[in-house]
Tab-separated table of C-alpha atoms in Angstrom:
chain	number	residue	atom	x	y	z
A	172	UNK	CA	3.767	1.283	-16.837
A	173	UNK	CA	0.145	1.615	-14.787
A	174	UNK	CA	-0.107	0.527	-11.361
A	175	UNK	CA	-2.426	-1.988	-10.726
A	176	UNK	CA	-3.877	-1.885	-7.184
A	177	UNK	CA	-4.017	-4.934	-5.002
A	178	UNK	CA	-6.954	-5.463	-2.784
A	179	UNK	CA	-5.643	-6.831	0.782
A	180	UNK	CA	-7.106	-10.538	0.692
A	181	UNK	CA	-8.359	-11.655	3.808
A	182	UNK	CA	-5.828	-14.866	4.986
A	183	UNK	CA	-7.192	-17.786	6.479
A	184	UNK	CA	-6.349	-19.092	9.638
A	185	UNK	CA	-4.715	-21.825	8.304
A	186	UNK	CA	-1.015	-20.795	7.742
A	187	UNK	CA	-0.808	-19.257	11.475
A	188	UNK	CA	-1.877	-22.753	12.978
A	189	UNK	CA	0.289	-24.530	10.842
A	190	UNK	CA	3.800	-22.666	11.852
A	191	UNK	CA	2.398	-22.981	15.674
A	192	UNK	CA	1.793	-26.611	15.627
A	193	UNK	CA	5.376	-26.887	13.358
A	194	UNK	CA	6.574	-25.138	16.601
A	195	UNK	CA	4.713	-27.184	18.609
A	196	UNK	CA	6.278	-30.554	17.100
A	197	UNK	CA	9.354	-29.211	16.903
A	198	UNK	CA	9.894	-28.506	20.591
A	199	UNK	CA	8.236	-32.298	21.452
A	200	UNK	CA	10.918	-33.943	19.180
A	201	UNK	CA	13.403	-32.357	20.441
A	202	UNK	CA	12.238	-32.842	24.594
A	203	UNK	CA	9.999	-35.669	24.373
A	204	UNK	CA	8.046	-33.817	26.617
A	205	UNK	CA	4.931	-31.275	27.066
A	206	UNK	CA	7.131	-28.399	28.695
A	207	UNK	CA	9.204	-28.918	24.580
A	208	UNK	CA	5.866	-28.400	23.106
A	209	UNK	CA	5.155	-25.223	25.117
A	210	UNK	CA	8.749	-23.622	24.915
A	211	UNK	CA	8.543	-24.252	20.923
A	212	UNK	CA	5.525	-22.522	21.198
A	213	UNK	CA	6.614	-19.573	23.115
A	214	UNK	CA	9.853	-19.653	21.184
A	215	UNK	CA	7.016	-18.892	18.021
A	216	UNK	CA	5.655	-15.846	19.554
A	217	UNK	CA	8.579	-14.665	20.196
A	218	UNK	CA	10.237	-14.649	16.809
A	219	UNK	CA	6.866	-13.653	15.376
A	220	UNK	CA	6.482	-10.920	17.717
A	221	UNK	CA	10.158	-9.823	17.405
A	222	UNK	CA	9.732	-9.987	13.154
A	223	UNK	CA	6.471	-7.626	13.461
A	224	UNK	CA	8.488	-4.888	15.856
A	225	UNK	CA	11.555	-5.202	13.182
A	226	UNK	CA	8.910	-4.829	9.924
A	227	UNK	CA	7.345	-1.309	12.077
A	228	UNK	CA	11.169	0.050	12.861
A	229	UNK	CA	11.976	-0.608	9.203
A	230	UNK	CA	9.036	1.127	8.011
A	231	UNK	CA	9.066	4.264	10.646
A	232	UNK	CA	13.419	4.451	9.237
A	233	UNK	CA	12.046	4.671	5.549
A	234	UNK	CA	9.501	7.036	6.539
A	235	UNK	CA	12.257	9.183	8.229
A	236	UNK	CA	14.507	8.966	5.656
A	237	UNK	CA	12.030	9.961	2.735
A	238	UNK	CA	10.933	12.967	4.507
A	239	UNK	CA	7.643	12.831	3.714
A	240	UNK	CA	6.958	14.790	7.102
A	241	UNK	CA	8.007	17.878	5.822
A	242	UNK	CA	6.062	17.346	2.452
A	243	UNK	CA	2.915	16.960	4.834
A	244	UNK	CA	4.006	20.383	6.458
A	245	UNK	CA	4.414	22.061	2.819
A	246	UNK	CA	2.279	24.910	1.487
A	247	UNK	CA	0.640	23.815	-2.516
A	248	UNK	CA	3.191	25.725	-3.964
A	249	UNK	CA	5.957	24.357	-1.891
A	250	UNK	CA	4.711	20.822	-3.021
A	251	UNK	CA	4.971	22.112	-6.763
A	252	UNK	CA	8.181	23.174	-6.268
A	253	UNK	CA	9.278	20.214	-4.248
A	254	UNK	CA	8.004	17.864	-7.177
A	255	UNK	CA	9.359	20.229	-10.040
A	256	UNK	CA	12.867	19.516	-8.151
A	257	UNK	CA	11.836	15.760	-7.678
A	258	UNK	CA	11.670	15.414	-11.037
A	259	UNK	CA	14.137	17.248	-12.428
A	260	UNK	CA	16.587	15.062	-10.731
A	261	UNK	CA	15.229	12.325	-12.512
A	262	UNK	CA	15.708	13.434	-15.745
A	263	UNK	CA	12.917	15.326	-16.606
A	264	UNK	CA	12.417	18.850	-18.255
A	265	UNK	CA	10.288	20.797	-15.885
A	266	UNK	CA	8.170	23.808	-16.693
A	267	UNK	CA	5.692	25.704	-14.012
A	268	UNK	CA	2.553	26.475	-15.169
A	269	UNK	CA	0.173	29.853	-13.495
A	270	UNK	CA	-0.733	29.148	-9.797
A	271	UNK	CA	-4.111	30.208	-11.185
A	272	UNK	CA	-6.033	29.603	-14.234
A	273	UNK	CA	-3.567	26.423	-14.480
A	274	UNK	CA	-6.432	24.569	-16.863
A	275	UNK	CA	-5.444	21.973	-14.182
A	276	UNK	CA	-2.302	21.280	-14.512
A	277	UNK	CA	0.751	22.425	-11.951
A	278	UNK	CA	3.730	21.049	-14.027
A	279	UNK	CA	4.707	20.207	-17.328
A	280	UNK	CA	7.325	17.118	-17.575
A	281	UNK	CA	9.051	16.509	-21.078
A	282	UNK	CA	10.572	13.575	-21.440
A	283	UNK	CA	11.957	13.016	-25.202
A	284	UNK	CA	8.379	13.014	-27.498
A	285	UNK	CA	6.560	12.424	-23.636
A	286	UNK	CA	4.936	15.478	-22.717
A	287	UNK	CA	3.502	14.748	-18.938
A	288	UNK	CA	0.800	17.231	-17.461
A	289	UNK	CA	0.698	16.792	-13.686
A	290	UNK	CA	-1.456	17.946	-10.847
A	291	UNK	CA	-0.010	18.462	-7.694
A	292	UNK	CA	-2.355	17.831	-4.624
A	293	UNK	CA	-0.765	18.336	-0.710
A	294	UNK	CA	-3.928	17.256	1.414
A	295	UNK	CA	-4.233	15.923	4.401
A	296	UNK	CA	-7.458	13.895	3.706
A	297	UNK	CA	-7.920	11.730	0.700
A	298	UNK	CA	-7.533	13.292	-3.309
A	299	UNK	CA	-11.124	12.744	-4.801
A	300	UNK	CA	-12.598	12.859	-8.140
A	301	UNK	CA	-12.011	16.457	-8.490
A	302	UNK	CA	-7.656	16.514	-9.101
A	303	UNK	CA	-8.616	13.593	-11.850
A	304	UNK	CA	-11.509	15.720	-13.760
A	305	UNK	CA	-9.006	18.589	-13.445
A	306	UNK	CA	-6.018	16.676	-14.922
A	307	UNK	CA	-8.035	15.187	-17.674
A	308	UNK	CA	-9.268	18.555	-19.046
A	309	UNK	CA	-5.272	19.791	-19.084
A	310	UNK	CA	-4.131	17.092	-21.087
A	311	UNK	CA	-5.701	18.347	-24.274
A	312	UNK	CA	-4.774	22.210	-23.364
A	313	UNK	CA	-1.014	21.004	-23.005
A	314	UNK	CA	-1.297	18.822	-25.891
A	315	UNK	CA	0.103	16.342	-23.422
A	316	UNK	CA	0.661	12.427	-23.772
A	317	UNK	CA	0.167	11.761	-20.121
A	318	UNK	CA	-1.404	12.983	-17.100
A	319	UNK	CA	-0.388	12.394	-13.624
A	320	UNK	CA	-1.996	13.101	-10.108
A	321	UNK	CA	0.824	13.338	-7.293
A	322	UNK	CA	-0.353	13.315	-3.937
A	323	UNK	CA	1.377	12.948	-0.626
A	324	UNK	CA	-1.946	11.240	0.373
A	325	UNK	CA	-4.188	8.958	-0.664
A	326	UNK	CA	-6.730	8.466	-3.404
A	327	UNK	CA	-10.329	7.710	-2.960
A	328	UNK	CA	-11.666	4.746	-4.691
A	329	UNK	CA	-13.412	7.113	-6.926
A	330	UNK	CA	-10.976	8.975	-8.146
A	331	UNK	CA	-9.049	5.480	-9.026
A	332	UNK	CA	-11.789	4.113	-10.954
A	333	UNK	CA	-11.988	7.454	-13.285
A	334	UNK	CA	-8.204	7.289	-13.494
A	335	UNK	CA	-7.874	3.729	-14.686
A	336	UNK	CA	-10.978	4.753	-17.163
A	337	UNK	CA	-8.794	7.351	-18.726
A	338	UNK	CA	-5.654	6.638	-18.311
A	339	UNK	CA	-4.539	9.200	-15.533
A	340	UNK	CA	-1.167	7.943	-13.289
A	341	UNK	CA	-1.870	7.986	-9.742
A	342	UNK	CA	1.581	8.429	-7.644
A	343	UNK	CA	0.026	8.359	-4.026
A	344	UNK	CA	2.083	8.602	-0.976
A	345	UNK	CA	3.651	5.099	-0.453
A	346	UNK	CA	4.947	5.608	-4.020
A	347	UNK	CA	5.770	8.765	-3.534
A	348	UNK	CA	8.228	7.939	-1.020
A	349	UNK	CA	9.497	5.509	-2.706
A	350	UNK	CA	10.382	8.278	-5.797
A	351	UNK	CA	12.134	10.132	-3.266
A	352	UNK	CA	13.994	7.674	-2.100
A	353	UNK	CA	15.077	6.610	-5.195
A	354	UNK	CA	16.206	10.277	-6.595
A	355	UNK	CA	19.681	10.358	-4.035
């Protein structure tokens, strides 16, 4: 159940030019004229520009919603205890470990034979190598099948590449929200 990243793509040109000149020739057929041509484009923008504003409200509602502003606002151990909650909801057994001398890992999940060590990270700037090292060394001190890194940030490109090399779950922010959305 890994996550595989997707790398944004640039887009050619191509498909925007297309839907303006299908505008375009729509608004001719149905005028005959140049002024057709011109409201079909304009009627484009529009609907484009209206379907962009729509996408950003939806988004800025989820965001809302989630409250992932308050997470930001947490202290660690807030975050701990927010996730410990988080994920007791969804079914699993949560245990706390120390808030020091943690071997690296902030939670234990059980989940039937699963045994989950997780590392909790609340930063403002992007989780690095570090939280991964950490979370690897806890799995064999918690005997653990898994290891997670939560974050309600992002990762760097770093710390994905050791993750994916051994096996470490990244939950970063947009998924994240999308657990705590899903918990209600």
């Amino acid at each position: 159940m890994r996550k595989k990243r997707r790398r944004n793509k640039k887009r050619l040109p191509i498909i925007p030019l297309f839907f303006i000149t299908l505008a375009a020739a729509v608004g001719f057929n149905a005028t005959k004229t140049l002024e057709g041509m011109g409201i079909g484009i304009i009627t484009y923008f529009v609907l484009y520009i209206g379907f962009i504003i729509w996408l950003k409200t939806r988004k800025i509602r989820k965001l809302r919603k989630s409250g992932i502003r308050e997470v930001d606002q947490m202290s660690g151990e807030d975050f701990e205890k927010f996730l410990g909650e988080l994920f007791k909801r969804r079914g699993f057994k949560v245990s706390y470990t120390a808030t020091s001398g943690d071997y690296g890992a902030d939670l234990i999940l059980k989940d039937g034979k699963d045994i989950i060590a997780v590392q909790a990270k609340r930063y403002s700037s992007t989780v690095g190598v570090k939280a991964v090292q950490e979370i690897i060394g806890a799995v064999k001190m918690y005997e653990a099948t898994e290891a997670w890194v939560v974050t309600n940030s992002h990762f760097t490109r770093q710390a994905e590449k050791l993750a994916d090399i051994n096996d470490v779950y990244l939950i970063d922010r947009d998924e994240l929200i999308q657990i705590i959305l899903n918990k209600r």
